[in-house]
Amino acid sequence: QAQLVESGGGLVQAGGALRLSCAASGSMHSITTMGWYRQAPMNQRELVASISPDGTASYIDSVKGRFTLTRDNAKNTVYLQMNSLKPEDISVYYCYANGIDGSRRGTYWGQGTQVTVSS
């Protein structure tokens, strides 16, 4: 059972856009930092973007100016708007959140969503 439910991945042409969503389960609360990692074949897992409770976002250099990370605290949901997609962005994207699930504090993960960019 995933504590975070991801959606929005898929296939898009180079230069196109996708929006990934990540919603925490109803049992999660007191969520602080949220964000997205990605891992492509033959590559290390890398932190793409993270966002603090006040909405301050940080990005890896390769996506700055193209990706925007936002959050809706009332819905315990984080969004990654990905514009001007490149083949280099092809990866499985994993959402994470720091928070409490029931009574247990930790870092929780989505199960991954595939982003494919075609030329």
Coordinates of N, CA, C and O in Angstrom, one line a residue:
Q1 N 0.8 -1.2 0.0 CA 0.0 0.0 0.0 C 0.9 1.2 0.0 O 1.7 1.4 0.9
A2 N 0.7 2.1 -1.0 CA 1.5 3.3 -1.1 C 0.9 4.4 -0.3 O -0.3 4.6 -0.3
Q3 N 1.8 5.1 0.5 CA 1.3 6.2 1.3 C 1.1 7.4 0.4 O 0.3 8.3 0.8
L4 N 1.7 7.5 -0.8 CA 1.6 8.5 -1.7 C 1.1 8.0 -3.1 O 1.7 7.0 -3.5
V5 N 0.1 8.6 -3.7 CA -0.4 8.2 -4.9 C 0.0 9.1 -6.0 O -0.4 10.3 -6.0
E6 N 0.7 8.6 -7.0 CA 1.2 9.5 -8.1 C 0.3 9.3 -9.4 O -0.2 8.2 -9.6
S7 N 0.3 10.4 -10.2 CA -0.4 10.3 -11.4 C 0.2 11.4 -12.3 O 0.9 12.3 -11.9
G8 N -0.1 11.3 -13.6 CA 0.2 12.3 -14.6 C 1.4 11.9 -15.5 O 1.7 12.7 -16.5
G9 N 2.0 10.8 -15.3 CA 3.1 10.4 -16.2 C 2.5 9.9 -17.6 O 1.3 9.8 -17.7
G10 N 3.4 9.8 -18.5 CA 3.0 9.3 -19.8 C 4.0 9.6 -20.9 O 5.2 9.9 -20.6
L11 N 3.6 9.6 -22.1 CA 4.4 9.8 -23.3 C 4.1 11.2 -23.9 O 2.9 11.5 -24.1
V12 N 5.1 12.0 -24.2 CA 4.9 13.3 -24.8 C 6.1 13.5 -25.7 O 7.2 13.0 -25.6
Q13 N 5.8 14.3 -26.8 CA 6.9 14.7 -27.7 C 7.8 15.7 -27.1 O 7.4 16.5 -26.2
A14 N 9.1 15.7 -27.6 CA 10.0 16.7 -27.1 C 9.4 18.1 -27.3 O 8.8 18.5 -28.3
G15 N 9.6 19.0 -26.2 CA 9.1 20.3 -26.2 C 7.7 20.4 -25.6 O 7.2 21.5 -25.3
G16 N 7.1 19.2 -25.3 CA 5.8 19.2 -24.7 C 5.8 19.3 -23.2 O 6.8 19.6 -22.6
A17 N 4.6 19.1 -22.6 CA 4.5 19.3 -21.2 C 3.7 18.2 -20.5 O 2.8 17.6 -21.1
L18 N 4.0 17.9 -19.3 CA 3.2 17.0 -18.4 C 3.1 17.6 -17.0 O 4.0 18.4 -16.6
R19 N 2.1 17.3 -16.3 CA 2.0 17.6 -14.9 C 1.8 16.4 -14.1 O 0.9 15.6 -14.2
L20 N 2.8 16.2 -13.2 CA 2.7 15.1 -12.2 C 2.0 15.5 -10.9 O 2.3 16.6 -10.5
S21 N 1.2 14.7 -10.4 CA 0.6 14.9 -9.1 C 0.9 13.8 -8.1 O 1.1 12.7 -8.5
C22 N 1.0 14.2 -6.8 CA 1.3 13.3 -5.8 C 0.5 13.6 -4.6 O 0.6 14.7 -4.0
A23 N -0.4 12.7 -4.2 CA -1.4 13.0 -3.1 C -1.1 12.0 -2.0 O -1.1 10.8 -2.2
A24 N -1.0 12.5 -0.8 CA -0.8 11.7 0.4 C -2.0 11.0 0.8 O -3.1 11.5 0.6
S25 N -1.9 9.8 1.4 CA -3.1 9.1 1.8 C -3.8 9.8 3.0 O -3.2 10.7 3.7
G26 N -5.0 9.4 3.3 CA -5.8 10.1 4.3 C -5.2 9.9 5.7 O -5.5 10.7 6.6
S27 N -4.4 8.9 5.9 CA -3.8 8.6 7.2 C -2.5 9.5 7.5 O -2.0 9.4 8.6
M28 N -2.0 10.2 6.5 CA -0.9 11.0 6.6 C -1.2 12.4 7.1 O -2.2 13.0 6.7
H29 N -0.4 13.0 8.0 CA -0.6 14.3 8.4 C 0.8 14.9 8.9 O 1.8 14.2 8.9
S30 N 0.7 16.2 9.2 CA 1.9 16.9 9.6 C 3.0 16.8 8.6 O 4.2 16.6 9.0
I31 N 2.7 16.9 7.3 CA 3.7 16.8 6.3 C 4.5 18.0 6.2 O 4.0 19.1 6.3
T32 N 5.8 17.9 6.0 CA 6.7 19.0 5.9 C 7.2 19.0 4.5 O 6.5 19.4 3.6
T33 N 8.5 18.6 4.2 CA 9.1 18.7 2.9 C 8.5 17.6 2.0 O 8.3 16.5 2.4
M34 N 8.2 18.0 0.7 CA 7.7 17.1 -0.3 C 8.6 17.3 -1.5 O 9.2 18.4 -1.7
G35 N 8.6 16.4 -2.4 CA 9.3 16.6 -3.7 C 9.3 15.3 -4.5 O 8.6 14.4 -4.3
W36 N 10.2 15.4 -5.5 CA 10.3 14.3 -6.5 C 11.8 14.0 -6.8 O 12.7 14.8 -7.0
Y37 N 12.1 12.7 -6.8 CA 13.3 12.1 -7.3 C 13.0 11.5 -8.7 O 11.8 11.2 -9.0
R38 N 14.1 11.2 -9.4 CA 13.9 10.4 -10.7 C 15.1 9.5 -10.8 O 16.2 9.8 -10.3
Q39 N 14.9 8.4 -11.5 CA 15.9 7.5 -11.8 C 15.7 6.8 -13.2 O 14.7 6.2 -13.4
A40 N 16.7 7.1 -14.0 CA 16.7 6.5 -15.4 C 17.6 5.3 -15.4 O 18.5 5.2 -14.6
P41 N 17.4 4.4 -16.4 CA 18.3 3.3 -16.5 C 19.8 3.7 -16.7 O 20.1 4.7 -17.4
M42 N 20.7 3.1 -16.0 CA 22.1 3.4 -16.0 C 22.5 4.7 -15.3 O 23.6 5.1 -15.3
N43 N 21.5 5.3 -14.6 CA 21.8 6.6 -13.9 C 21.5 6.4 -12.4 O 20.7 5.6 -12.0
Q44 N 22.2 7.2 -11.6 CA 21.9 7.3 -10.2 C 20.5 8.0 -10.0 O 20.1 8.9 -10.8
R45 N 19.9 7.7 -8.9 CA 18.7 8.4 -8.5 C 19.1 9.9 -8.1 O 20.1 10.1 -7.4
E46 N 18.4 10.8 -8.6 CA 18.7 12.2 -8.3 C 17.4 13.0 -7.9 O 16.3 12.7 -8.3
L47 N 17.7 13.9 -7.0 CA 16.6 14.8 -6.5 C 16.3 15.8 -7.5 O 17.2 16.6 -7.8
V48 N 15.1 15.8 -8.0 CA 14.7 16.8 -9.1 C 14.3 18.1 -8.4 O 14.7 19.2 -8.9
A49 N 13.4 18.0 -7.4 CA 12.9 19.2 -6.8 C 12.3 18.9 -5.5 O 11.9 17.8 -5.2
S50 N 12.4 19.9 -4.6 CA 11.8 19.8 -3.3 C 11.1 21.1 -2.9 O 11.5 22.1 -3.4
I51 N 10.2 21.0 -2.0 CA 9.4 22.2 -1.6 C 9.1 22.1 -0.1 O 8.8 21.1 0.5
S52 N 9.3 23.3 0.6 CA 9.2 23.4 2.0 C 7.7 23.7 2.3 O 6.9 24.0 1.4
P53 N 7.3 23.6 3.6 CA 5.9 23.9 3.9 C 5.4 25.3 3.5 O 4.2 25.4 3.3
D54 N 6.3 26.3 3.5 CA 5.9 27.6 3.1 C 5.8 27.8 1.6 O 5.6 28.9 1.1
G55 N 6.1 26.8 0.8 CA 6.1 26.9 -0.7 C 7.4 27.2 -1.4 O 7.3 27.4 -2.6
T56 N 8.5 27.3 -0.6 CA 9.7 27.6 -1.2 C 10.3 26.3 -1.9 O 10.5 25.3 -1.2
A57 N 10.5 26.4 -3.2 CA 11.0 25.3 -4.0 C 12.4 25.4 -4.4 O 12.9 26.5 -4.7
S58 N 13.1 24.2 -4.5 CA 14.4 24.1 -5.0 C 14.5 23.1 -6.1 O 13.8 22.1 -6.1
Y59 N 15.4 23.3 -7.1 CA 15.4 22.5 -8.3 C 16.9 22.1 -8.6 O 17.8 22.9 -8.4
I60 N 17.0 21.0 -9.2 CA 18.3 20.6 -9.8 C 18.5 21.5 -11.0 O 17.6 21.9 -11.7
D61 N 19.8 21.8 -11.3 CA 20.1 22.8 -12.3 C 19.5 22.5 -13.7 O 19.1 23.3 -14.4
S62 N 19.5 21.2 -14.0 CA 19.1 20.8 -15.4 C 17.6 21.0 -15.7 O 17.2 21.0 -16.8
V63 N 16.8 21.3 -14.6 CA 15.4 21.5 -14.9 C 14.9 23.0 -14.5 O 13.8 23.3 -14.8
K64 N 15.8 23.8 -14.1 CA 15.5 25.2 -13.7 C 15.0 25.9 -15.0 O 15.6 25.8 -16.0
G65 N 13.9 26.6 -14.8 CA 13.3 27.4 -15.9 C 12.3 26.5 -16.7 O 11.6 27.1 -17.5
R66 N 12.3 25.2 -16.5 CA 11.4 24.4 -17.2 C 10.4 23.7 -16.3 O 9.2 23.5 -16.7
F67 N 10.8 23.3 -15.1 CA 9.9 22.6 -14.1 C 9.5 23.6 -13.0 O 10.3 24.4 -12.6
T68 N 8.3 23.4 -12.5 CA 7.8 24.2 -11.4 C 7.1 23.3 -10.4 O 6.2 22.5 -10.8
L69 N 7.5 23.3 -9.2 CA 7.0 22.5 -8.1 C 6.1 23.4 -7.2 O 6.5 24.4 -6.7
T70 N 4.9 22.9 -7.0 CA 3.9 23.6 -6.1 C 3.3 22.6 -5.2 O 3.4 21.4 -5.4
R71 N 2.6 23.1 -4.1 CA 1.9 22.3 -3.2 C 0.6 22.9 -2.7 O 0.5 24.1 -2.7
D72 N -0.3 22.0 -2.4 CA -1.6 22.4 -1.9 C -1.7 21.8 -0.5 O -2.0 20.6 -0.4
N73 N -1.4 22.5 0.6 CA -1.4 21.9 1.9 C -2.7 21.4 2.4 O -2.8 20.4 3.1
A74 N -3.8 22.0 1.9 CA -5.1 21.6 2.3 C -5.4 20.2 1.8 O -6.2 19.4 2.4
K75 N -4.9 19.9 0.6 CA -5.1 18.6 0.0 C -3.9 17.6 0.2 O -4.0 16.5 -0.3
N76 N -2.9 18.1 0.9 CA -1.7 17.3 1.1 C -1.2 16.7 -0.3 O -0.9 15.5 -0.4
T77 N -1.1 17.6 -1.3 CA -0.8 17.2 -2.6 C 0.3 18.1 -3.1 O 0.3 19.3 -2.9
V78 N 1.2 17.6 -3.9 CA 2.3 18.3 -4.6 C 2.2 18.1 -6.1 O 1.8 17.0 -6.5
Y79 N 2.5 19.1 -6.8 CA 2.4 19.0 -8.3 C 3.8 19.4 -8.9 O 4.5 20.3 -8.4
L80 N 4.2 18.7 -9.9 CA 5.4 19.0 -10.7 C 4.9 19.3 -12.1 O 4.6 18.4 -12.9
Q81 N 4.9 20.6 -12.5 CA 4.7 21.0 -13.9 C 6.0 20.9 -14.6 O 6.9 21.6 -14.3
M82 N 6.0 20.1 -15.7 CA 7.2 19.9 -16.5 C 6.9 20.4 -17.9 O 6.1 19.8 -18.7
N83 N 7.6 21.5 -18.3 CA 7.4 22.1 -19.6 C 8.7 21.9 -20.4 O 9.8 21.6 -19.8
S84 N 8.6 22.1 -21.7 CA 9.8 22.0 -22.6 C 10.6 20.7 -22.3 O 11.8 20.7 -22.2
L85 N 9.9 19.6 -22.3 CA 10.5 18.4 -22.0 C 11.5 17.9 -23.0 O 11.3 18.2 -24.2
K86 N 12.5 17.3 -22.5 CA 13.7 16.8 -23.4 C 13.8 15.3 -23.2 O 13.4 14.8 -22.2
P87 N 14.5 14.7 -24.2 CA 14.7 13.2 -24.0 C 15.6 13.0 -22.7 O 15.4 11.9 -22.1
E88 N 16.4 13.9 -22.3 CA 17.1 13.7 -21.1 C 16.3 13.6 -19.8 O 16.7 13.2 -18.8
D89 N 15.0 14.0 -19.9 CA 14.1 13.9 -18.8 C 13.4 12.5 -18.7 O 12.7 12.3 -17.7
I90 N 13.7 11.7 -19.6 CA 13.1 10.3 -19.6 C 13.5 9.6 -18.3 O 14.7 9.5 -18.0
S91 N 12.6 9.2 -17.5 CA 12.9 8.5 -16.2 C 11.6 8.1 -15.6 O 10.5 8.4 -16.0
V92 N 11.8 7.3 -14.5 CA 10.7 7.0 -13.6 C 10.8 8.1 -12.5 O 11.9 8.3 -11.9
Y93 N 9.7 8.7 -12.2 CA 9.7 9.8 -11.2 C 9.0 9.3 -9.9 O 7.9 8.7 -10.0
Y94 N 9.7 9.5 -8.8 CA 9.2 9.1 -7.5 C 8.9 10.2 -6.6 O 9.8 11.1 -6.3
C95 N 7.7 10.3 -6.1 CA 7.3 11.4 -5.1 C 7.7 10.9 -3.7 O 7.7 9.7 -3.4
Y96 N 8.1 11.9 -2.9 CA 8.3 11.6 -1.5 C 7.7 12.7 -0.6 O 7.5 13.8 -1.1
A97 N 7.5 12.3 0.6 CA 7.0 13.3 1.6 C 7.5 12.9 3.0 O 7.5 11.8 3.4
N98 N 7.9 13.9 3.7 CA 8.3 13.8 5.1 C 7.0 14.1 6.0 O 6.5 15.2 5.8
G99 N 6.6 13.2 6.8 CA 5.4 13.4 7.6 C 5.1 12.3 8.5 O 6.0 11.5 8.9
I100 N 3.9 12.2 9.0 CA 3.4 11.2 9.9 C 2.3 10.4 9.3 O 1.3 11.0 8.9
D101 N 2.5 9.1 9.3 CA 1.4 8.2 8.8 C 0.8 7.5 10.1 O 1.5 6.7 10.7
G102 N -0.4 7.9 10.4 CA -1.0 7.5 11.7 C -0.2 8.1 12.8 O -0.4 9.3 13.1
S103 N 0.6 7.3 13.5 CA 1.5 7.8 14.6 C 3.0 7.6 14.3 O 3.8 7.9 15.2
R104 N 3.3 7.3 13.0 CA 4.7 6.9 12.7 C 5.3 8.0 11.8 O 4.9 8.2 10.6
R105 N 6.3 8.7 12.3 CA 7.0 9.7 11.5 C 8.1 9.1 10.6 O 8.8 8.2 11.0
G106 N 8.2 9.6 9.4 CA 9.2 9.1 8.5 C 9.1 9.7 7.1 O 8.4 10.7 6.9
T107 N 9.9 9.2 6.2 CA 9.9 9.6 4.8 C 9.1 8.5 4.0 O 9.4 7.3 4.1
Y108 N 8.1 9.0 3.3 CA 7.2 8.0 2.6 C 7.3 8.3 1.1 O 7.6 9.4 0.6
W109 N 7.0 7.3 0.3 CA 7.3 7.3 -1.2 C 6.1 6.8 -2.0 O 5.3 6.0 -1.6
G110 N 5.9 7.4 -3.2 CA 5.1 6.9 -4.2 C 5.8 5.7 -4.9 O 6.9 5.4 -4.7
Q111 N 5.0 5.0 -5.7 CA 5.5 3.8 -6.4 C 6.2 4.1 -7.7 O 6.6 3.2 -8.4
G112 N 6.2 5.3 -8.2 CA 6.8 5.7 -9.4 C 5.9 5.9 -10.6 O 4.9 5.1 -10.7
T113 N 6.2 6.8 -11.4 CA 5.4 7.0 -12.6 C 6.4 7.3 -13.8 O 7.3 8.1 -13.6
Q114 N 6.2 6.7 -14.9 CA 7.1 6.8 -16.0 C 6.8 8.0 -16.9 O 5.7 8.3 -17.2
V115 N 7.9 8.7 -17.2 CA 7.8 9.9 -18.1 C 8.7 9.5 -19.3 O 9.9 9.2 -19.1
T116 N 8.1 9.5 -20.5 CA 8.8 9.2 -21.7 C 8.7 10.4 -22.7 O 7.6 10.9 -22.9
V117 N 9.8 10.8 -23.3 CA 9.8 11.9 -24.2 C 10.3 11.4 -25.5 O 11.4 10.9 -25.6
S118 N 9.5 11.6 -26.6 CA 9.9 11.1 -27.9 C 10.4 12.3 -28.8 O 9.9 13.4 -28.6
S119 N 11.3 12.0 -29.7 CA 11.7 13.0 -30.6 C 11.0 12.9 -31.9 O 10.2 12.0 -32.2

